[in-house]
N, CA, C and O atoms as a printed pandas DataFrame, in Angstrom:
     atom_number atom_name residue_name chain_id  residue_number  x_coord  y_coord  z_coord
0              1         N          MET        A               1   -8.430   11.865    5.318
1              2        CA          MET        A               1   -8.762   10.738    6.170
2              3         C          MET        A               1   -9.186    9.554    5.294
3              4         O          MET        A               1  -10.012    9.696    4.393
4              5         N          LEU        A               2   -8.614    8.404    5.573
5              6        CA          LEU        A               2   -8.925    7.207    4.795
6              7         C          LEU        A               2  -10.344    6.744    5.094
7              8         O          LEU        A               2  -10.780    6.804    6.244
8              9         N          PRO        A               3  -11.081    6.278    4.069
9             10        CA          PRO        A               3  -12.462    5.831    4.274
10            11         C          PRO        A               3  -12.547    4.628    5.219
11            12         O          PRO        A               3  -11.672    3.761    5.216
12            13         N          GLU        A               4  -13.603    4.588    6.019
13            14        CA          GLU        A               4  -13.815    3.487    6.962
14            15         C          GLU        A               4  -13.889    2.146    6.236
15            16         O          GLU        A               4  -13.373    1.143    6.729
16            17         N          LYS        A               5  -14.525    2.125    5.073
17            18        CA          LYS        A               5  -14.653    0.874    4.314
18            19         C          LYS        A               5  -13.277    0.349    3.899
19            20         O          LYS        A               5  -13.085   -0.865    3.822
20            21         N          LEU        A               6  -12.324    1.232    3.632
21            22        CA          LEU        A               6  -10.968    0.797    3.316
22            23         C          LEU        A               6  -10.328    0.118    4.527
23            24         O          LEU        A               6   -9.631   -0.884    4.376
24            25         N          HIS        A               7  -10.559    0.654    5.717
25            26        CA          HIS        A               7  -10.054    0.005    6.935
26            27         C          HIS        A               7  -10.604   -1.419    7.028
27            28         O          HIS        A               7   -9.879   -2.353    7.370
28            29         N          ASP        A               8  -11.904   -1.575    6.717
29            30        CA          ASP        A               8  -12.531   -2.902    6.737
30            31         C          ASP        A               8  -11.853   -3.836    5.739
31            32         O          ASP        A               8  -11.548   -4.983    6.065
32            33         N          VAL        A               9  -11.618   -3.344    4.521
33            34        CA          VAL        A               9  -10.977   -4.157    3.476
34            35         C          VAL        A               9   -9.608   -4.636    3.941
35            36         O          VAL        A               9   -9.268   -5.807    3.774
36            37         N          LEU        A              10   -8.827   -3.739    4.520
37            38        CA          LEU        A              10   -7.458   -4.089    4.906
38            39         C          LEU        A              10   -7.398   -5.026    6.101
39            40         O          LEU        A              10   -6.337   -5.572    6.403
40            41         N          SER        A              11   -8.522   -5.220    6.788
41            42        CA          SER        A              11   -8.535   -6.147    7.919
42            43         C          SER        A              11   -8.695   -7.602    7.466
43            44         O          SER        A              11   -8.527   -8.521    8.268
44            45         N          TYR        A              12   -9.019   -7.817    6.184
45            46        CA          TYR        A              12   -9.138   -9.157    5.619
46            47         C          TYR        A              12   -7.886   -9.478    4.819
47            48         O          TYR        A              12   -7.240   -8.584    4.274
48            49         N          GLU        A              13   -7.547  -10.768    4.754
49            50        CA          GLU        A              13   -6.396  -11.158    3.948
50            51         C          GLU        A              13   -6.764  -11.160    2.481
51            52         O          GLU        A              13   -7.875  -11.542    2.114
52            53         N          GLY        A              14   -5.860  -10.745    1.664
53            54        CA          GLY        A              14   -6.041  -10.730    0.225
54            55         C          GLY        A              14   -4.793  -10.168   -0.415
55            56         O          GLY        A              14   -3.924   -9.615    0.260
56            57         N          VAL        A              15   -4.714  -10.313   -1.712
57            58        CA          VAL        A              15   -3.545   -9.828   -2.451
58            59         C          VAL        A              15   -3.737   -8.359   -2.801
59            60         O          VAL        A              15   -4.819   -7.947   -3.218
60            61         N          VAL        A              16   -2.698   -7.586   -2.631
61            62        CA          VAL        A              16   -2.679   -6.180   -3.016
62            63         C          VAL        A              16   -1.687   -6.041   -4.165
63            64         O          VAL        A              16   -0.561   -6.533   -4.087
64            65         N          SER        A              17   -2.107   -5.378   -5.215
65            66        CA          SER        A              17   -1.214   -5.105   -6.350
66            67         C          SER        A              17   -0.673   -3.694   -6.226
67            68         O          SER        A              17   -1.430   -2.736   -6.066
68            69         N          LEU        A              18    0.642   -3.577   -6.302
69            70        CA          LEU        A              18    1.320   -2.289   -6.260
70            71         C          LEU        A              18    1.834   -2.012   -7.669
71            72         O          LEU        A              18    2.632   -2.785   -8.199
72            73         N          THR        A              19    1.393   -0.934   -8.269
73            74        CA          THR        A              19    1.775   -0.632   -9.639
74            75         C          THR        A              19    2.591    0.653   -9.677
75            76         O          THR        A              19    2.175    1.683   -9.148
76            77         N          THR        A              20    3.755    0.577  -10.309
77            78        CA          THR        A              20    4.585    1.755  -10.553
78            79         C          THR        A              20    4.710    1.924  -12.058
79            80         O          THR        A              20    4.493    0.985  -12.824
80            81         N          TRP        A              21    5.066    3.148  -12.473
81            82        CA          TRP        A              21    5.199    3.439  -13.900
82            83         C          TRP        A              21    6.541    4.088  -14.180
83            84         O          TRP        A              21    7.043    4.897  -13.400
84            85         N          THR        A              22    7.102    3.710  -15.312
85            86        CA          THR        A              22    8.311    4.357  -15.829
86            87         C          THR        A              22    8.066    4.594  -17.325
87            88         O          THR        A              22    7.041    4.157  -17.850
88            89         N          PRO        A              23    8.964    5.262  -18.007
89            90        CA          PRO        A              23    8.785    5.436  -19.455
90            91         C          PRO        A              23    8.677    4.110  -20.209
91            92         O          PRO        A              23    8.086    4.062  -21.288
92            93         N          GLU        A              24    9.236    3.040  -19.656
93            94        CA          GLU        A              24    9.156    1.730  -20.299
94            95         C          GLU        A              24    7.801    1.063  -20.086
95            96         O          GLU        A              24    7.488    0.089  -20.772
96            97         N          GLY        A              25    6.988    1.562  -19.151
97            98        CA          GLY        A              25    5.662    0.993  -18.911
98            99         C          GLY        A              25    5.433    0.656  -17.454
99           100         O          GLY        A              25    6.239    1.017  -16.596
100          101         N          PRO        A              26    4.322   -0.044  -17.162
101          102        CA          PRO        A              26    3.976   -0.368  -15.777
102          103         C          PRO        A              26    4.775   -1.550  -15.239
103          104         O          PRO        A              26    5.250   -2.401  -15.990
104          105         N          HIS        A              27    4.907   -1.575  -13.932
105          106        CA          HIS        A              27    5.524   -2.687  -13.220
106          107         C          HIS        A              27    4.612   -3.014  -12.044
107          108         O          HIS        A              27    4.207   -2.117  -11.305
108          109         N          VAL        A              28    4.287   -4.289  -11.866
109          110        CA          VAL        A              28    3.376   -4.710  -10.793
110          111         C          VAL        A              28    4.127   -5.578   -9.798
111          112         O          VAL        A              28    4.854   -6.496  -10.178
112          113         N          ASN        A              29    3.945   -5.279   -8.539
113          114        CA          ASN        A              29    4.475   -6.060   -7.434
114          115         C          ASN        A              29    3.295   -6.385   -6.541
115          116         O          ASN        A              29    2.256   -5.734   -6.652
116          117         N          ASN        A              30    3.412   -7.363   -5.662
117          118        CA          ASN        A              30    2.301   -7.746   -4.794
118          119         C          ASN        A              30    2.721   -7.831   -3.340
119          120         O          ASN        A              30    3.892   -8.028   -3.017
120          121         N          THR        A              31    1.729   -7.676   -2.473
121          122        CA          THR        A              31    1.892   -7.896   -1.041
122          123         C          THR        A              31    0.547   -8.367   -0.509
123          124         O          THR        A              31   -0.352   -8.661   -1.296
124          125         N          TRP        A              32    0.391   -8.444    0.791
125          126        CA          TRP        A              32   -0.844   -8.898    1.424
126          127         C          TRP        A              32   -1.518   -7.741    2.156
127          128         O          TRP        A              32   -0.844   -6.880    2.721
128          129         N          ASN        A              33   -2.848   -7.727    2.142
129          130        CA          ASN        A              33   -3.617   -6.695    2.858
130          131         C          ASN        A              33   -3.117   -6.530    4.288
131          132         O          ASN        A              33   -2.891   -5.412    4.750
132          133         N          THR        A              34   -2.947   -7.648    4.984
133          134        CA          THR        A              34   -2.627   -7.584    6.413
134          135         C          THR        A              34   -1.188   -7.159    6.687
135          136         O          THR        A              34   -0.810   -7.003    7.848
136          137         N          TYR        A              35   -0.383   -6.970    5.654
137          138        CA          TYR        A              35    0.958   -6.415    5.834
138          139         C          TYR        A              35    0.934   -4.884    5.843
139          140         O          TYR        A              35    1.913   -4.247    6.231
140          141         N          ILE        A              36   -0.182   -4.300    5.415
141          142        CA          ILE        A              36   -0.279   -2.848    5.327
142          143         C          ILE        A              36   -0.591   -2.268    6.699
143          144         O          ILE        A              36   -1.563   -2.663    7.342
144          145         N          VAL        A              37    0.236   -1.335    7.141
145          146        CA          VAL        A              37    0.037   -0.646    8.415
146          147         C          VAL        A              37   -0.454    0.762    8.111
147          148         O          VAL        A              37    0.213    1.530    7.416
148          149         N          GLU        A              38   -1.630    1.091    8.641
149          150        CA          GLU        A              38   -2.216    2.409    8.423
150          151         C          GLU        A              38   -1.740    3.375    9.496
151          152         O          GLU        A              38   -1.710    3.034   10.679
152          153         N          LYS        A              39   -1.373    4.564    9.087
153          154        CA          LYS        A              39   -0.967    5.615   10.016
154          155         C          LYS        A              39   -2.055    6.694   10.047
155          156         O          LYS        A              39   -2.800    6.855    9.081
156          157         N          ASP        A              40   -2.142    7.429   11.157
157          158        CA          ASP        A              40   -3.178    8.444   11.326
158          159         C          ASP        A              40   -3.063    9.614   10.351
159          160         O          ASP        A              40   -4.029   10.355   10.170
160          161         N          ASP        A              41   -1.926    9.790    9.734
161          162        CA          ASP        A              41   -1.713   10.919    8.836
162          163         C          ASP        A              41   -1.876   10.547    7.361
163          164         O          ASP        A              41   -1.237   11.138    6.490
164          165         N          ASP        A              42   -2.739    9.559    7.087
165          166        CA          ASP        A              42   -3.031    9.107    5.719
166          167         C          ASP        A              42   -1.829    8.531    4.997
167          168         O          ASP        A              42   -1.705    8.655    3.779
168          169         N          ARG        A              43   -0.948    7.901    5.753
169          170        CA          ARG        A              43    0.154    7.161    5.150
170          171         C          ARG        A              43   -0.098    5.682    5.341
171          172         O          ARG        A              43   -0.696    5.262    6.331
172          173         N          LEU        A              44    0.362    4.901    4.389
173          174        CA          LEU        A              44    0.350    3.446    4.485
174          175         C          LEU        A              44    1.794    2.991    4.470
175          176         O          LEU        A              44    2.595    3.462    3.662
176          177         N          LEU        A              45    2.128    2.064    5.372
177          178        CA          LEU        A              45    3.476    1.500    5.438
178          179         C          LEU        A              45    3.400    0.035    5.061
179          180         O          LEU        A              45    2.552   -0.703    5.564
180          181         N          ILE        A              46    4.291   -0.384    4.173
181          182        CA          ILE        A              46    4.284   -1.754    3.666
182          183         C          ILE        A              46    5.709   -2.301    3.747
183          184         O          ILE        A              46    6.639   -1.669    3.247
184          185         N          PRO        A              47    5.892   -3.479    4.377
185          186        CA          PRO        A              47    7.245   -4.046    4.425
186          187         C          PRO        A              47    7.716   -4.433    3.024
187          188         O          PRO        A              47    6.969   -5.018    2.240
188          189         N          ALA        A              48    8.955   -4.098    2.732
189          190        CA          ALA        A              48    9.542   -4.414    1.422
190          191         C          ALA        A              48   10.722   -5.346    1.642
191          192         O          ALA        A              48   11.787   -4.922    2.090
192          193         N          ALA        A              49   10.524   -6.622    1.322
193          194        CA          ALA        A              49   11.618   -7.583    1.436
194          195         C          ALA        A              49   12.515   -7.470    0.209
195          196         O          ALA        A              49   13.740   -7.419    0.323
196          197         N          GLY        A              50   11.897   -7.432   -0.946
197          198        CA          GLY        A              50   12.612   -7.259   -2.206
198          199         C          GLY        A              50   12.274   -5.890   -2.764
199          200         O          GLY        A              50   12.855   -4.882   -2.360
200          201         N          MET        A              51   11.342   -5.861   -3.685
201          202        CA          MET        A              51   10.875   -4.623   -4.318
202          203         C          MET        A              51   12.016   -3.815   -4.927
203          204         O          MET        A              51   11.974   -2.585   -4.934
204          205         N          ASN        A              52   13.031   -4.502   -5.436
205          206        CA          ASN        A              52   14.162   -3.809   -6.056
206          207         C          ASN        A              52   13.743   -3.046   -7.310
207          208         O          ASN        A              52   14.170   -1.909   -7.510
208          209         N          SER        A              53   12.912   -3.657   -8.160
209          210        CA          SER        A              53   12.435   -2.961   -9.355
210          211         C          SER        A              53   11.542   -1.794   -8.979
211          212         O          SER        A              53   11.601   -0.732   -9.598
212          213         N          THR        A              54   10.712   -1.993   -7.961
213          214        CA          THR        A              54    9.849   -0.912   -7.480
214          215         C          THR        A              54   10.705    0.255   -7.002
215          216         O          THR        A              54   10.394    1.411   -7.289
216          217         N          GLU        A              55   11.777   -0.039   -6.276
217          218        CA          GLU        A              55   12.664    1.010   -5.784
218          219         C          GLU        A              55   13.278    1.790   -6.937
219          220         O          GLU        A              55   13.349    3.019   -6.893
220          221         N          THR        A              56   13.722    1.080   -7.964
221          222        CA          THR        A              56   14.289    1.732   -9.140
222          223         C          THR        A              56   13.234    2.588   -9.836
223          224         O          THR        A              56   13.514    3.713  -10.250
224          225         N          ASP        A              57   12.004    2.044   -9.965
225          226        CA          ASP        A              57   10.914    2.784  -10.600
226          227         C          ASP        A              57   10.603    4.079   -9.857
227          228         O          ASP        A              57   10.342    5.103  -10.487
228          229         N          LEU        A              58   10.626    4.046   -8.531
229          230        CA          LEU        A              58   10.287    5.231   -7.738
230          231         C          LEU        A              58   11.293    6.349   -7.927
231          232         O          LEU        A              58   10.976    7.516   -7.697
232          233         N          ASP        A              59   12.505    6.003   -8.344
233          234        CA          ASP        A              59   13.493    7.038   -8.666
234          235         C          ASP        A              59   13.089    7.814   -9.917
235          236         O          ASP        A              59   13.482    8.967  -10.098
236          237         N          VAL        A              60   12.296    7.165  -10.783
237          238        CA          VAL        A              60   11.853    7.783  -12.032
238          239         C          VAL        A              60   10.506    8.483  -11.841
239          240         O          VAL        A              60   10.297    9.587  -12.345
240          241         N          ASN        A              61    9.586    7.830  -11.104
241          242        CA          ASN        A              61    8.224    8.331  -10.929
242          243         C          ASN        A              61    7.702    7.803   -9.601
243          244         O          ASN        A              61    7.521    6.594   -9.456
244          245         N          ASN        A              62    7.454    8.674   -8.628
245          246        CA          ASN        A              62    7.066    8.217   -7.296
246          247         C          ASN        A              62    5.564    8.088   -7.099
247          248         O          ASN        A              62    5.093    8.013   -5.964
248          249         N          ARG        A              63    4.807    8.060   -8.188
249          250        CA          ARG        A              63    3.360    7.840   -8.104
250          251         C          ARG        A              63    3.116    6.341   -8.025
251          252         O          ARG        A              63    3.802    5.561   -8.686
252          253         N          ILE        A              64    2.140    5.934   -7.219
253          254        CA          ILE        A              64    1.855    4.514   -7.061
254          255         C          ILE        A              64    0.360    4.312   -6.870
255          256         O          ILE        A              64   -0.315    5.167   -6.298
256          257         N          THR        A              65   -0.157    3.189   -7.343
257          258        CA          THR        A              65   -1.562    2.829   -7.165
258          259         C          THR        A              65   -1.621    1.465   -6.494
259          260         O          THR        A              65   -0.886    0.545   -6.853
260          261         N          VAL        A              66   -2.511    1.353   -5.512
261          262        CA          VAL        A              66   -2.664    0.117   -4.754
262          263         C          VAL        A              66   -4.115   -0.318   -4.864
263          264         O          VAL        A              66   -5.013    0.510   -4.709
264          265         N          GLY        A              67   -4.369   -1.595   -5.126
265          266        CA          GLY        A              67   -5.739   -2.100   -5.165
266          267         C          GLY        A              67   -5.922   -3.236   -4.174
267          268         O          GLY        A              67   -4.990   -4.000   -3.919
268          269         N          ALA        A              68   -7.117   -3.350   -3.617
269          270        CA          ALA        A              68   -7.424   -4.418   -2.665
270          271         C          ALA        A              68   -8.894   -4.801   -2.814
271          272         O          ALA        A              68   -9.650   -4.060   -3.442
272          273         N          ARG        A              69   -9.330   -5.952   -2.248
273          274        CA          ARG        A              69  -10.702   -6.411   -2.407
274          275         C          ARG        A              69  -11.186   -7.143   -1.155
275          276         O          ARG        A              69  -10.397   -7.809   -0.485
276          277         N          GLU        A              70  -12.495   -7.021   -0.830
277          278        CA          GLU        A              70  -13.226   -7.739    0.191
278          279         C          GLU        A              70  -14.341   -6.830    0.686
279          280         O          GLU        A              70  -14.443   -5.703    0.202
280          281         N          VAL        A              71  -15.161   -7.244    1.599
281          282        CA          VAL        A              71  -16.182   -6.430    2.256
282          283         C          VAL        A              71  -17.298   -6.035    1.279
283          284         O          VAL        A              71  -17.059   -5.911    0.078
284          285         N          GLU        A              72  -18.524   -5.838    1.802
285          286        CA          GLU        A              72  -19.655   -5.476    0.957
286          287         C          GLU        A              72  -19.440   -4.123    0.300
287          288         O          GLU        A              72  -19.055   -3.147    0.944
288          289         N          GLY        A              73  -19.701   -4.094   -0.996
289          290        CA          GLY        A              73  -19.501   -2.871   -1.755
290          291         C          GLY        A              73  -20.801   -2.117   -1.993
291          292         O          GLY        A              73  -21.765   -2.266   -1.242
292          293         N          PHE        A              74  -20.814   -1.313   -3.035
293          294        CA          PHE        A              74  -21.994   -0.526   -3.388
294          295         C          PHE        A              74  -23.167   -1.431   -3.734
295          296         O          PHE        A              74  -22.972   -2.515   -4.283
296          297         N          ASN        A              75  -24.378   -0.998   -3.420
297          298        CA          ASN        A              75  -25.624   -1.686   -3.786
298          299         C          ASN        A              75  -25.643   -3.142   -3.361
299          300         O          ASN        A              75  -26.200   -3.980   -4.069
300          301         N          GLY        A              76  -25.040   -3.463   -2.209
301          302        CA          GLY        A              76  -25.053   -4.823   -1.691
302          303         C          GLY        A              76  -24.130   -5.785   -2.411
303          304         O          GLY        A              76  -24.176   -6.987   -2.148
304          305         N          TYR        A              77  -23.291   -5.291   -3.315
305          306        CA          TYR        A              77  -22.360   -6.134   -4.054
306          307         C          TYR        A              77  -21.386   -6.791   -3.075
307          308         O          TYR        A              77  -20.787   -6.110   -2.242
308          309         N          GLN        A              78  -21.226   -8.120   -3.173
309          310        CA          GLN        A              78  -20.336   -8.829   -2.263
310          311         C          GLN        A              78  -18.894   -8.677   -2.715
311          312         O          GLN        A              78  -18.441   -9.342   -3.646
312          313         N          GLY        A              79  -18.206   -7.812   -2.054
313          314        CA          GLY        A              79  -16.812   -7.539   -2.375
314          315         C          GLY        A              79  -16.668   -6.114   -2.886
315          316         O          GLY        A              79  -17.535   -5.600   -3.593
316          317         N          THR        A              80  -15.584   -5.500   -2.526
317          318        CA          THR        A              80  -15.303   -4.146   -2.996
318          319         C          THR        A              80  -13.799   -3.975   -3.143
319          320         O          THR        A              80  -13.024   -4.791   -2.645
320          321         N          GLY        A              81  -13.405   -2.958   -3.799
321          322        CA          GLY        A              81  -11.990   -2.691   -3.989
322          323         C          GLY        A              81  -11.735   -1.203   -3.966
323          324         O          GLY        A              81  -12.651   -0.399   -4.142
324          325         N          PHE        A              82  -10.502   -0.847   -3.751
325          326        CA          PHE        A              82  -10.098    0.556   -3.720
326          327         C          PHE        A              82   -8.899    0.763   -4.621
327          328         O          PHE        A              82   -7.986   -0.062   -4.672
328          329         N          ARG        A              83   -8.917    1.857   -5.317
329          330        CA          ARG        A              83   -7.724    2.300   -6.011
330          331         C          ARG        A              83   -7.149    3.414   -5.151
331          332         O          ARG        A              83   -7.770    4.462   -4.971
332          333         N          ILE        A              84   -5.971    3.177   -4.630
333          334        CA          ILE        A              84   -5.310    4.145   -3.773
334          335         C          ILE        A              84   -4.200    4.773   -4.596
335          336         O          ILE        A              84   -3.340    4.075   -5.134
336          337         N          THR        A              85   -4.226    6.071   -4.688
337          338        CA          THR        A              85   -3.224    6.784   -5.462
338          339         C          THR        A              85   -2.478    7.726   -4.529
339          340         O          THR        A              85   -3.082    8.394   -3.690
340          341         N          GLY        A              86   -1.192    7.771   -4.682
341          342        CA          GLY        A              86   -0.397    8.670   -3.857
342          343         C          GLY        A              86    1.046    8.651   -4.274
343          344         O          GLY        A              86    1.408    8.073   -5.299
344          345         N          THR        A              87    1.868    9.289   -3.469
345          346        CA          THR        A              87    3.300    9.286   -3.722
346          347         C          THR        A              87    3.965    8.292   -2.784
347          348         O          THR        A              87    3.491    8.059   -1.672
348          349         N          ALA        A              88    5.053    7.717   -3.233
349          350        CA          ALA        A              88    5.698    6.661   -2.469
350          351         C          ALA        A              88    7.200    6.865   -2.402
351          352         O          ALA        A              88    7.816    7.481   -3.273
352          353         N          LYS        A              89    7.762    6.323   -1.334
353          354        CA          LYS        A              89    9.216    6.274   -1.203
354          355         C          LYS        A              89    9.556    5.098   -0.307
355          356         O          LYS        A              89    8.727    4.641    0.480
356          357         N          LEU        A              90   10.772    4.618   -0.432
357          358        CA          LEU        A              90   11.259    3.544    0.433
358          359         C          LEU        A              90   12.140    4.163    1.514
359          360         O          LEU        A              90   13.027    4.967    1.226
360          361         N          ILE        A              91   11.879    3.771    2.769
361          362        CA          ILE        A              91   12.657    4.299    3.889
362          363         C          ILE        A              91   13.400    3.160    4.569
363          364         O          ILE        A              91   12.926    2.024    4.590
364          365         N          ASP        A              92   14.574    3.472    5.130
365          366        CA          ASP        A              92   15.368    2.441    5.807
366          367         C          ASP        A              92   15.944    2.946    7.122
367          368         O          ASP        A              92   16.950    2.433    7.613
368          369         N          GLU        A              93   15.291    3.958    7.686
369          370        CA          GLU        A              93   15.699    4.455    8.991
370          371         C          GLU        A              93   14.554    5.254    9.593
371          372         O          GLU        A              93   13.607    5.629    8.900
372          373         N          GLY        A              94   14.653    5.510   10.891
373          374        CA          GLY        A              94   13.650    6.311   11.575
374          375         C          GLY        A              94   12.687    5.461   12.387
375          376         O          GLY        A              94   12.742    4.232   12.370
376          377         N          GLU        A              95   11.814    6.142   13.090
377          378        CA          GLU        A              95   10.879    5.486   14.013
378          379         C          GLU        A              95    9.937    4.518   13.298
379          380         O          GLU        A              95    9.743    3.393   13.759
380          381         N          ASP        A              96    9.348    4.945   12.172
381          382        CA          ASP        A              96    8.443    4.053   11.441
382          383         C          ASP        A              96    9.178    2.809   10.955
383          384         O          ASP        A              96    8.647    1.701   11.046
384          385         N          TYR        A              97   10.381    2.979   10.446
385          386        CA          TYR        A              97   11.175    1.836    9.990
386          387         C          TYR        A              97   11.430    0.864   11.149
387          388         O          TYR        A              97   11.238   -0.343   10.995
388          389         N          GLU        A              98   11.855    1.374   12.292
389          390        CA          GLU        A              98   12.174    0.517   13.440
390          391         C          GLU        A              98   10.948   -0.251   13.926
391          392         O          GLU        A              98   11.049   -1.436   14.244
392          393         N          LYS        A              99    9.793    0.408   13.986
393          394        CA          LYS        A              99    8.549   -0.274   14.403
394          395         C          LYS        A              99    8.166   -1.358   13.407
395          396         O          LYS        A              99    7.772   -2.455   13.802
396          397         N          MET        A             100    8.279   -1.058   12.122
397          398        CA          MET        A             100    7.931   -2.048   11.100
398          399         C          MET        A             100    8.902   -3.221   11.138
399          400         O          MET        A             100    8.485   -4.364   10.949
400          401         N          LYS        A             101   10.179   -2.971   11.376
401          402        CA          LYS        A             101   11.191   -4.035   11.439
402          403         C          LYS        A             101   10.886   -4.995   12.585
403          404         O          LYS        A             101   11.112   -6.198   12.459
404          405         N          LYS        A             102   10.378   -4.477   13.699
405          406        CA          LYS        A             102    9.989   -5.347   14.820
406          407         C          LYS        A             102    8.802   -6.223   14.443
407          408         O          LYS        A             102    8.738   -7.386   14.841
408          409         N          GLN        A             103    7.866   -5.672   13.680
409          410        CA          GLN        A             103    6.661   -6.408   13.288
410          411         C          GLN        A             103    6.924   -7.372   12.125
411          412         O          GLN        A             103    6.362   -8.466   12.083
412          413         N          PHE        A             104    7.775   -6.962   11.187
413          414        CA          PHE        A             104    8.063   -7.756    9.988
414          415         C          PHE        A             104    9.581   -7.893    9.877
415          416         O          PHE        A             104   10.227   -7.113    9.178
416          417         N          SER        A             105   10.141   -8.872   10.557
417          418        CA          SER        A             105   11.599   -9.007   10.642
418          419         C          SER        A             105   12.261   -9.232    9.283
419          420         O          SER        A             105   13.463   -9.005    9.144
420          421         N          PHE        A             106   11.509   -9.669    8.289
421          422        CA          PHE        A             106   12.055   -9.988    6.975
422          423         C          PHE        A             106   12.290   -8.757    6.095
423          424         O          PHE        A             106   12.931   -8.871    5.051
424          425         N          LEU        A             107   11.791   -7.595    6.489
425          426        CA          LEU        A             107   11.853   -6.453    5.578
426          427         C          LEU        A             107   13.263   -5.929    5.364
427          428         O          LEU        A             107   14.124   -6.028    6.238
428          429         N          ARG        A             108   13.474   -5.376    4.192
429          430        CA          ARG        A             108   14.724   -4.717    3.803
430          431         C          ARG        A             108   14.561   -3.212    3.969
431          432         O          ARG        A             108   15.456   -2.530    4.466
432          433         N          LYS        A             109   13.420   -2.711    3.553
433          434        CA          LYS        A             109   13.036   -1.311    3.673
434          435         C          LYS        A             109   11.532   -1.261    3.911
435          436         O          LYS        A             109   10.873   -2.300    3.956
436          437         N          VAL        A             110   10.991   -0.064    4.061
437          438        CA          VAL        A             110    9.552    0.119    4.227
438          439         C          VAL        A             110    9.065    1.014    3.092
439          440         O          VAL        A             110    9.591    2.105    2.874
440          441         N          LEU        A             111    8.053    0.535    2.377
441          442        CA          LEU        A             111    7.420    1.344    1.352
442          443         C          LEU        A             111    6.405    2.240    2.049
443          444         O          LEU        A             111    5.442    1.756    2.645
444          445         N          GLU        A             112    6.626    3.531    1.971
445          446        CA          GLU        A             112    5.734    4.511    2.590
446          447         C          GLU        A             112    4.926    5.180    1.483
447          448         O          GLU        A             112    5.492    5.768    0.562
448          449         N          ILE        A             113    3.603    5.086    1.578
449          450        CA          ILE        A             113    2.720    5.702    0.590
450          451         C          ILE        A             113    1.943    6.814    1.269
451          452         O          ILE        A             113    1.237    6.575    2.249
452          453         N          LYS        A             114    2.067    8.021    0.757
453          454        CA          LYS        A             114    1.270    9.153    1.210
454          455         C          LYS        A             114    0.035    9.186    0.333
455          456         O          LYS        A             114    0.103    9.561   -0.837
456          457         N          VAL        A             115   -1.105    8.788    0.905
457          458        CA          VAL        A             115   -2.344    8.640    0.137
458          459         C          VAL        A             115   -2.881   10.014   -0.254
459          460         O          VAL        A             115   -3.032   10.903    0.584
460          461         N          GLU        A             116   -3.165   10.165   -1.542
461          462        CA          GLU        A             116   -3.793   11.372   -2.054
462          463         C          GLU        A             116   -5.269   11.122   -2.379
463          464         O          GLU        A             116   -6.104   12.018   -2.261
464          465         N          GLU        A             117   -5.570    9.888   -2.790
465          466        CA          GLU        A             117   -6.960    9.529   -3.084
466          467         C          GLU        A             117   -7.151    8.041   -2.806
467          468         O          GLU        A             117   -6.307    7.217   -3.159
468          469         N          ALA        A             118   -8.265    7.713   -2.173
469          470        CA          ALA        A             118   -8.675    6.322   -1.961
470          471         C          ALA        A             118  -10.090    6.197   -2.519
471          472         O          ALA        A             118  -11.060    6.551   -1.848
472          473         N          LYS        A             119  -10.203    5.700   -3.730
473          474        CA          LYS        A             119  -11.480    5.659   -4.433
474          475         C          LYS        A             119  -12.047    4.236   -4.417
475          476         O          LYS        A             119  -11.410    3.294   -4.888
476          477         N          GLN        A             120  -13.246    4.102   -3.869
477          478        CA          GLN        A             120  -13.930    2.804   -3.871
478          479         C          GLN        A             120  -14.433    2.526   -5.272
479          480         O          GLN        A             120  -15.069    3.385   -5.884
480          481         N          LEU        A             121  -14.156    1.325   -5.794
481          482        CA          LEU        A             121  -14.471    1.002   -7.175
482          483         C          LEU        A             121  -15.747    0.190   -7.341
483          484         O          LEU        A             121  -16.427    0.345   -8.355
484          485         N          LEU        A             122  -16.095   -0.655   -6.404
485          486        CA          LEU        A             122  -17.298   -1.485   -6.509
486          487         C          LEU        A             122  -18.213   -1.222   -5.343
487          488         O          LEU        A             122  -19.282   -1.826   -5.249
């Protein structure tokens, strides 16, 4: 189950960094907090308009880390962030794809992340 504080973070606008890894090194792509759709089964869905390099990277290594920031953190610190680690794939069919396409008409595919860990950093 995703932490409640993460739900709070994702309700604010901000930049999310999506990092993939290949033998050549890391690759960073970005999206917006409010583009992330949370599912009850600990999956996150993100519209992918481009993400061509990310798609290629996922063929090599489907591990992905997502970071976000906002909301009061530990010890009253103003702002917090999460490192979300999980496995990812791009989907272009099915019920989740169709729902996301209605919400984000610009998408090419949907980046689906199965969250394995959501660690609060601040």
